[in-house]
Structures are given as structure tokens and as C-alpha cells.
mmCIF file of C-alpha atoms and ligand atoms in Angstrom:
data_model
loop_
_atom_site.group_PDB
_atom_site.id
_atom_site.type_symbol
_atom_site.label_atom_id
_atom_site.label_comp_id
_atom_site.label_asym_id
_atom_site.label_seq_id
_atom_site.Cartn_x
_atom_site.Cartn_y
_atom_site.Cartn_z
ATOM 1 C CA UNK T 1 0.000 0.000 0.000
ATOM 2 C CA UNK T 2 1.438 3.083 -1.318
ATOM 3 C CA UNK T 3 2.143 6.548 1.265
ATOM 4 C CA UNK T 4 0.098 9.285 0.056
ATOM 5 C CA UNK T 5 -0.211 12.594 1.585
ATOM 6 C CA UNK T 6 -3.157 15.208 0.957
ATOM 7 C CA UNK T 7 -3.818 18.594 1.661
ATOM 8 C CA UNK T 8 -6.748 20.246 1.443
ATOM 9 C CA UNK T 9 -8.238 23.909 2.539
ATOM 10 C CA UNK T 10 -11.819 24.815 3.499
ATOM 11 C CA UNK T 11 -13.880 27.402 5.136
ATOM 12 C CA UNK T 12 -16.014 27.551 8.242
ATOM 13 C CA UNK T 13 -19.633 27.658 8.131
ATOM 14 C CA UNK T 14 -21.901 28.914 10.356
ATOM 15 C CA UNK T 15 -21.382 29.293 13.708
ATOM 16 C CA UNK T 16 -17.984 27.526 15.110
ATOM 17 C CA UNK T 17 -15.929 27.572 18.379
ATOM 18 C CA UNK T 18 -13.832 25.874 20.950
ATOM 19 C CA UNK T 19 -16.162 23.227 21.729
ATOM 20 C CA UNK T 20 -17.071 22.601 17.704
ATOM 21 C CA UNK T 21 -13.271 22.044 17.327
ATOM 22 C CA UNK T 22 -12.500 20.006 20.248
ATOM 23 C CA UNK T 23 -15.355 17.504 18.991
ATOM 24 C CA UNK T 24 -13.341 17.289 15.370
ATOM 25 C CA UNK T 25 -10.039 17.019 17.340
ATOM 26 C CA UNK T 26 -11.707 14.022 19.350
ATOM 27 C CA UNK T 27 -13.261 12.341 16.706
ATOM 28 C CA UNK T 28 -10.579 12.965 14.136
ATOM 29 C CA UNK T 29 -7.829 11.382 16.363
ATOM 30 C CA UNK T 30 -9.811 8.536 17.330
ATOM 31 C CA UNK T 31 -10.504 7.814 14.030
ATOM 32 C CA UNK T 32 -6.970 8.963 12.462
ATOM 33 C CA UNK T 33 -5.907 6.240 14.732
ATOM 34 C CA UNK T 34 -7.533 3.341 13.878
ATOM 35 C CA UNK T 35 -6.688 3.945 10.727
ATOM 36 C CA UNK T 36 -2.899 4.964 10.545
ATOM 37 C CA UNK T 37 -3.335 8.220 9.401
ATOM 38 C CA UNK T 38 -1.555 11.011 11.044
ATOM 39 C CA UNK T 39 -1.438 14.964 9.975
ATOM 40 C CA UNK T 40 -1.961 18.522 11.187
ATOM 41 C CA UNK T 41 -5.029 20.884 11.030
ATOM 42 C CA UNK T 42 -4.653 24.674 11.031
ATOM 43 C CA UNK T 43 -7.392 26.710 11.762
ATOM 44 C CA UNK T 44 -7.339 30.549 11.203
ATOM 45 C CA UNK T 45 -9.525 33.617 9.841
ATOM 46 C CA UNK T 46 -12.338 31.174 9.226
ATOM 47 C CA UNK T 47 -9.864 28.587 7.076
ATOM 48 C CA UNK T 48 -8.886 25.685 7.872
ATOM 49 C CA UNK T 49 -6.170 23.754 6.150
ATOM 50 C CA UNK T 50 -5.172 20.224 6.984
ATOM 51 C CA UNK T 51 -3.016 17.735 6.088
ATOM 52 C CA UNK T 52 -3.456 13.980 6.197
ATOM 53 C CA UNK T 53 -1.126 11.291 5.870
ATOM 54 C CA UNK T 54 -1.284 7.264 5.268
ATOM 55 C CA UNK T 55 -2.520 4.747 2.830
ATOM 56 C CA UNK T 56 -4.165 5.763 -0.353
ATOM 57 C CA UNK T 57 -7.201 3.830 0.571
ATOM 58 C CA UNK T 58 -7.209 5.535 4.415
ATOM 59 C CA UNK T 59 -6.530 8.970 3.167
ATOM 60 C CA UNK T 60 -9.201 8.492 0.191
ATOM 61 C CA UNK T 61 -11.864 7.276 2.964
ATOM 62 C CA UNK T 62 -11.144 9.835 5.528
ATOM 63 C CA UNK T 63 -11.166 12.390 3.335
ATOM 64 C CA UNK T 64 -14.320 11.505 1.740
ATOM 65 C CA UNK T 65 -15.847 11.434 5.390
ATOM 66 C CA UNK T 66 -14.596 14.989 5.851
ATOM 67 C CA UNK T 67 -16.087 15.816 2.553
ATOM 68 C CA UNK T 68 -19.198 15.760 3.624
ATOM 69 C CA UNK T 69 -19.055 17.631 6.956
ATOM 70 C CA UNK T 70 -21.223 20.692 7.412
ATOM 71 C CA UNK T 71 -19.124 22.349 9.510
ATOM 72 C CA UNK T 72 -17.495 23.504 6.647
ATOM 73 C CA UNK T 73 -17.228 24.189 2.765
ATOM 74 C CA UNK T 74 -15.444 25.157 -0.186
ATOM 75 C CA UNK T 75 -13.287 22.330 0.267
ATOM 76 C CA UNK T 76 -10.583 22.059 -2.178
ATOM 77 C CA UNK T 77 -7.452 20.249 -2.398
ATOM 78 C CA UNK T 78 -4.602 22.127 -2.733
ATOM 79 C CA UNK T 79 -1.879 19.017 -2.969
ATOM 80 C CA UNK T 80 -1.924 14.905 -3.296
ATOM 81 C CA UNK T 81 1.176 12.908 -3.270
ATOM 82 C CA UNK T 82 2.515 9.640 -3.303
ATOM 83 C CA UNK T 83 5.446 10.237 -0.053
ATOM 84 C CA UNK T 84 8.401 8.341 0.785
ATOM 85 C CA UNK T 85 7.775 8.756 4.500
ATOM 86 C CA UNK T 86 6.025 10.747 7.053
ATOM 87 C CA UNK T 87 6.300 14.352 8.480
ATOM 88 C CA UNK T 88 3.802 13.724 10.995
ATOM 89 C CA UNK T 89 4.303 10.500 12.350
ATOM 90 C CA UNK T 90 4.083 11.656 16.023
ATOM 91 C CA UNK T 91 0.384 12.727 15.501
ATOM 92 C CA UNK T 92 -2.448 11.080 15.109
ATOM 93 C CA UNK T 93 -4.042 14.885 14.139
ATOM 94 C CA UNK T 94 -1.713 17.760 15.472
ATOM 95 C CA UNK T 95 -3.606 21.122 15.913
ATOM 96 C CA UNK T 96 -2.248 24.888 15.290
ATOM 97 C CA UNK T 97 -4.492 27.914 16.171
ATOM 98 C CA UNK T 98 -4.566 31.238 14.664
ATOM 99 C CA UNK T 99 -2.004 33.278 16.320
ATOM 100 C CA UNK T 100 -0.122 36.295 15.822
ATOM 101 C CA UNK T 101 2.766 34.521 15.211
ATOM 102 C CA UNK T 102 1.440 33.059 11.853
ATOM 103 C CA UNK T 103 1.670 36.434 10.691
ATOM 104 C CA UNK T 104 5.369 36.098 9.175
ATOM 105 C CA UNK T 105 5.135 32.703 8.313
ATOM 106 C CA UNK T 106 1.851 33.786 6.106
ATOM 107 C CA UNK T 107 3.945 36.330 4.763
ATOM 108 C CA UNK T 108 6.524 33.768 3.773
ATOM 109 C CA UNK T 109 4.534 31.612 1.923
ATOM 110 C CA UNK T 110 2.071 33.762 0.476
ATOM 111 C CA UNK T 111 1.216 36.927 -0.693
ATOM 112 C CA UNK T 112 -0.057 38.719 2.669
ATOM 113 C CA UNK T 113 0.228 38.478 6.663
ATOM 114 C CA UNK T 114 -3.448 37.331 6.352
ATOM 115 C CA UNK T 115 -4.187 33.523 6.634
ATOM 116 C CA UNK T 116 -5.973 32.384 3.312
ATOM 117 C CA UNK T 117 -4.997 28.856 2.318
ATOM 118 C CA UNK T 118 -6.339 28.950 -1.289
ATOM 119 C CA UNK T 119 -4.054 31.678 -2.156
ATOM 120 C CA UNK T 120 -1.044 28.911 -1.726
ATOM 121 C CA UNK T 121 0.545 26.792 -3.872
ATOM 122 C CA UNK T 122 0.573 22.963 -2.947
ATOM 123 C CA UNK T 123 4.722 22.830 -2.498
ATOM 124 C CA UNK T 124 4.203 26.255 -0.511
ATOM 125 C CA UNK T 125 1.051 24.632 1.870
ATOM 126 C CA UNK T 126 3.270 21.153 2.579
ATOM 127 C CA UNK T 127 6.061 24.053 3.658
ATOM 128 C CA UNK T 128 4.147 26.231 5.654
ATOM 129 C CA UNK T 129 2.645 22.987 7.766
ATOM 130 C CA UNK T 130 6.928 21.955 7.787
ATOM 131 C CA UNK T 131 6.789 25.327 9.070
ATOM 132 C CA UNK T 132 3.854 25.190 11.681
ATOM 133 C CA UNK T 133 4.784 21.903 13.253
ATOM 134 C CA UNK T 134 8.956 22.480 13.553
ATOM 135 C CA UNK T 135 7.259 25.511 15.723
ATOM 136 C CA UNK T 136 4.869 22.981 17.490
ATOM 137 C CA UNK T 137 7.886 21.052 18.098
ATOM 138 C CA UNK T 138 10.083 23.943 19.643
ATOM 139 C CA UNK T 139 7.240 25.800 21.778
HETATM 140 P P1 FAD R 1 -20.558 10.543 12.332
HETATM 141 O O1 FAD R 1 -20.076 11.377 13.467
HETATM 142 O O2 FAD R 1 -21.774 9.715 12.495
HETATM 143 O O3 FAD R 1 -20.711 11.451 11.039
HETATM 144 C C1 FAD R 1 -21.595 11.173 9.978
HETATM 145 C C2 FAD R 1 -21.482 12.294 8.945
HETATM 146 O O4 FAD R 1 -21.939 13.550 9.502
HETATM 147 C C3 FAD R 1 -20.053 12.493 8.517
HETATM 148 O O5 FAD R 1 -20.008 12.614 7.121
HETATM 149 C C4 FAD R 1 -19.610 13.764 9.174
HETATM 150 O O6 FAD R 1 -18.721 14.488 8.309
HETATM 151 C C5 FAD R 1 -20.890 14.533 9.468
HETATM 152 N N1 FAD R 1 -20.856 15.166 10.795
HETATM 153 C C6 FAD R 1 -20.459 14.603 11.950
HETATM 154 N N2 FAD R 1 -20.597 15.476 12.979
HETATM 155 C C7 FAD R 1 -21.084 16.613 12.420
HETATM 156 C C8 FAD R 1 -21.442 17.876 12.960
HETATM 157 N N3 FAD R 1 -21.320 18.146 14.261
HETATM 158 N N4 FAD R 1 -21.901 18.809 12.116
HETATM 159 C C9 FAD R 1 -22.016 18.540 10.792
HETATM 160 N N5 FAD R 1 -21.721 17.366 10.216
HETATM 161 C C10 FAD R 1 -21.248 16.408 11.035
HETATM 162 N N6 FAD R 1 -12.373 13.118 10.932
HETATM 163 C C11 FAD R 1 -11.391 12.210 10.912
HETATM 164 O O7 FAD R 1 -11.674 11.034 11.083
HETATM 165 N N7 FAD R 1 -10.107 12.573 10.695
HETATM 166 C C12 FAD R 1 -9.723 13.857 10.493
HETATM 167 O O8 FAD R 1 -8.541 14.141 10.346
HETATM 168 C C13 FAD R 1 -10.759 14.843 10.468
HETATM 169 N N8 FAD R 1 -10.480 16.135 10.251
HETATM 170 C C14 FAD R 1 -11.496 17.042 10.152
HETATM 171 C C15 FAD R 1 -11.217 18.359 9.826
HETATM 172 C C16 FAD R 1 -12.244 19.292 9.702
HETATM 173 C C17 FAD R 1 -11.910 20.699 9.336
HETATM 174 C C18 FAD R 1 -13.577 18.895 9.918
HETATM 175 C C19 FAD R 1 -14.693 19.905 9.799
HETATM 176 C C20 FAD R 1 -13.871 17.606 10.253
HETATM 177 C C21 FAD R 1 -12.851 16.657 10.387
HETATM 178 N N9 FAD R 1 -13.097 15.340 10.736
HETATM 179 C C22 FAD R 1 -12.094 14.422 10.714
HETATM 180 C C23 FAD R 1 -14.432 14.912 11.176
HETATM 181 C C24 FAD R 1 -15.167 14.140 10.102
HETATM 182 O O9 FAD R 1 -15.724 15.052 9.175
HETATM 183 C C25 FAD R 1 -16.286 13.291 10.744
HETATM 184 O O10 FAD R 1 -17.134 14.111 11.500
HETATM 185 C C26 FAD R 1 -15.731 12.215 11.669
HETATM 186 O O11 FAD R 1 -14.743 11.475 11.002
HETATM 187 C C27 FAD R 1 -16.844 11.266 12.106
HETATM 188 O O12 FAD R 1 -17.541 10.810 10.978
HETATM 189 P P2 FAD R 1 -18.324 9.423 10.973
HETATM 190 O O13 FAD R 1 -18.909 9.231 9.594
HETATM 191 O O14 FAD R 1 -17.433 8.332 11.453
HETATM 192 O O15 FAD R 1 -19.427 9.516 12.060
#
């Protein structure tokens, strides 16, 4: 079974805080779990990007599932790739939160300080998550 790695952005819908994301952090991980896929979600003004890795057939399937959540829309991929290995093997769904201090990585890999993940370029999202978790991994 080939490694494949997806990223996709989407946009909040209607109303949405702490508590709605703590019940996709549950269930995602739970889930994510079971079926060997690990990744990072990043929410911030209203976007969301994530990135799951793991089988084709697991990454196809939980995808799908996402797909159809109302939470939120405009879902798009932005990158799909068959990977040599993992870049986030130590979690089952790691979680960034807007910040001020995505303001210069934003910058970096896009065209403003402003967090808009359909504005990115696949290469440039898988960087800016690179990005997001090596500061995960140092806070
Ligand atoms: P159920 O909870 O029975 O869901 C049935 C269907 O209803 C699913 O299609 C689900 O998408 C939708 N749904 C569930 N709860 C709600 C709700 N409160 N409001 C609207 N629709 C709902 N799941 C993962 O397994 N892995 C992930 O990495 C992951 N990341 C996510 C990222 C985002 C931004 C969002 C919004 C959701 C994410 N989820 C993830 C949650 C996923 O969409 C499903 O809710 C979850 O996997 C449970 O689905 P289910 O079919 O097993 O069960």
C-alpha cells in the first residue's frame, strides 16, 4: 500500500468555536488512529487547512468522510502525493491555532500576513505545515 499525503483547505460555516473544534479534534484522532493516518489541522480567519497522511485507501476514505461535513465548505485540495515517508508520524491529528505569530510565516509563503490557504501553492502549503509543526515542536 502506497504513502500518500493530501492537503486540502476549506472554510467555516456557520457558527464555530472551541467546543465545535475540540469535537473534530476528538473524533478525528480517534478515528486517524484506527486507521494509521496522522497529519496537522490549522485553523485561522475562518480557514482551515489540513493535512493527512497514510494509505491511499485511508486517506481516500477519511477524506471523503470529511467531505461531507457541514461544519465547513469550499473544500478544495490544494496538494496529493505519493510520499516516501512521514512528516507527521508523532500525531495522530496535530492542531495549530490562529495566532499572531502566523503572521510572518503567512507572509513567507504567500502573498499577505493574512491567513488564506487557497491563495497557496501545494509545495508552498506542505512548507508552511513543515513550518507550523517544527514551531509545534520547539514551543
Ligand atoms: P458521524 O459522526 O456519524 O458522522 C456522519 C457524517 O456527519 C459524517 O459525514 C460527518 O462528516 C458529518 N458530521 C459529523 N458530525 C457533524 C457535525 N457536528 N456537524 C455537521 N456534520 C457532522 N475526521 C477524521 O476522522 N479525521 C480527520 O482528520 C478529520 N479532520 C477534520 C477536519 C475538519 C476541518 C472537519 C470539519 C472535520 C474533520 N473530521 C475528521 C471529522 C469528520 O468530518 C467526521 O465528523 C468524523 O470522522 C466522524 O464521521 P463518521 O462518519 O465516522 O461519524
Amino acid at each position: 500500500m502506497y504513502l500518500t499525503r493530501l492537503i486540502y483547505a476549506s472554510s467555516v460555516t456557520g457558527i464555530f468555536n472551541e467546543s465545535s473544534l475540540e469535537d473534530i479534534l476528538k473524533k478525528a484522532r480517534l478515528h486517524n488512529a484506527k486507521q494509521g493516518i496522522t497529519g496537522m489541522l490549522c485553523f485561522s480567519n475562518n480557514y482551515f487547512i489540513q493535512c493527512l497522511e497514510g494509505s491511499r485507501e485511508s486517506v481516500n476514505e477519511t477524506y471523503n468522510k470529511i467531505l461531507k461535513d457541514t461544519r465547513h465548505s469550499n473544500i478544495v485540495i490544494i496538494d496529493y502525493s505519493e510520499i516516501c515517508s512521514r512528516e507527521f508520524s508523532s500525531w495522530d491529528m496535530a492542531y495549530v491555532p490562529a495566532t499572531k505569530n502566523m503572521e510572518p510565516i503567512n507572509l513567507k509563503f504567500t502573498t499577505s500576513t493574512e491567513f488564506n490557504p487557497y491563495n497557496i501553492s501545494g509545495s508552498a502549503a506542505f512548507l508552511m505545515l513543515l513550518e507550523l509543526r517544527n514551531n509545534l515542536i520547539s514551543v
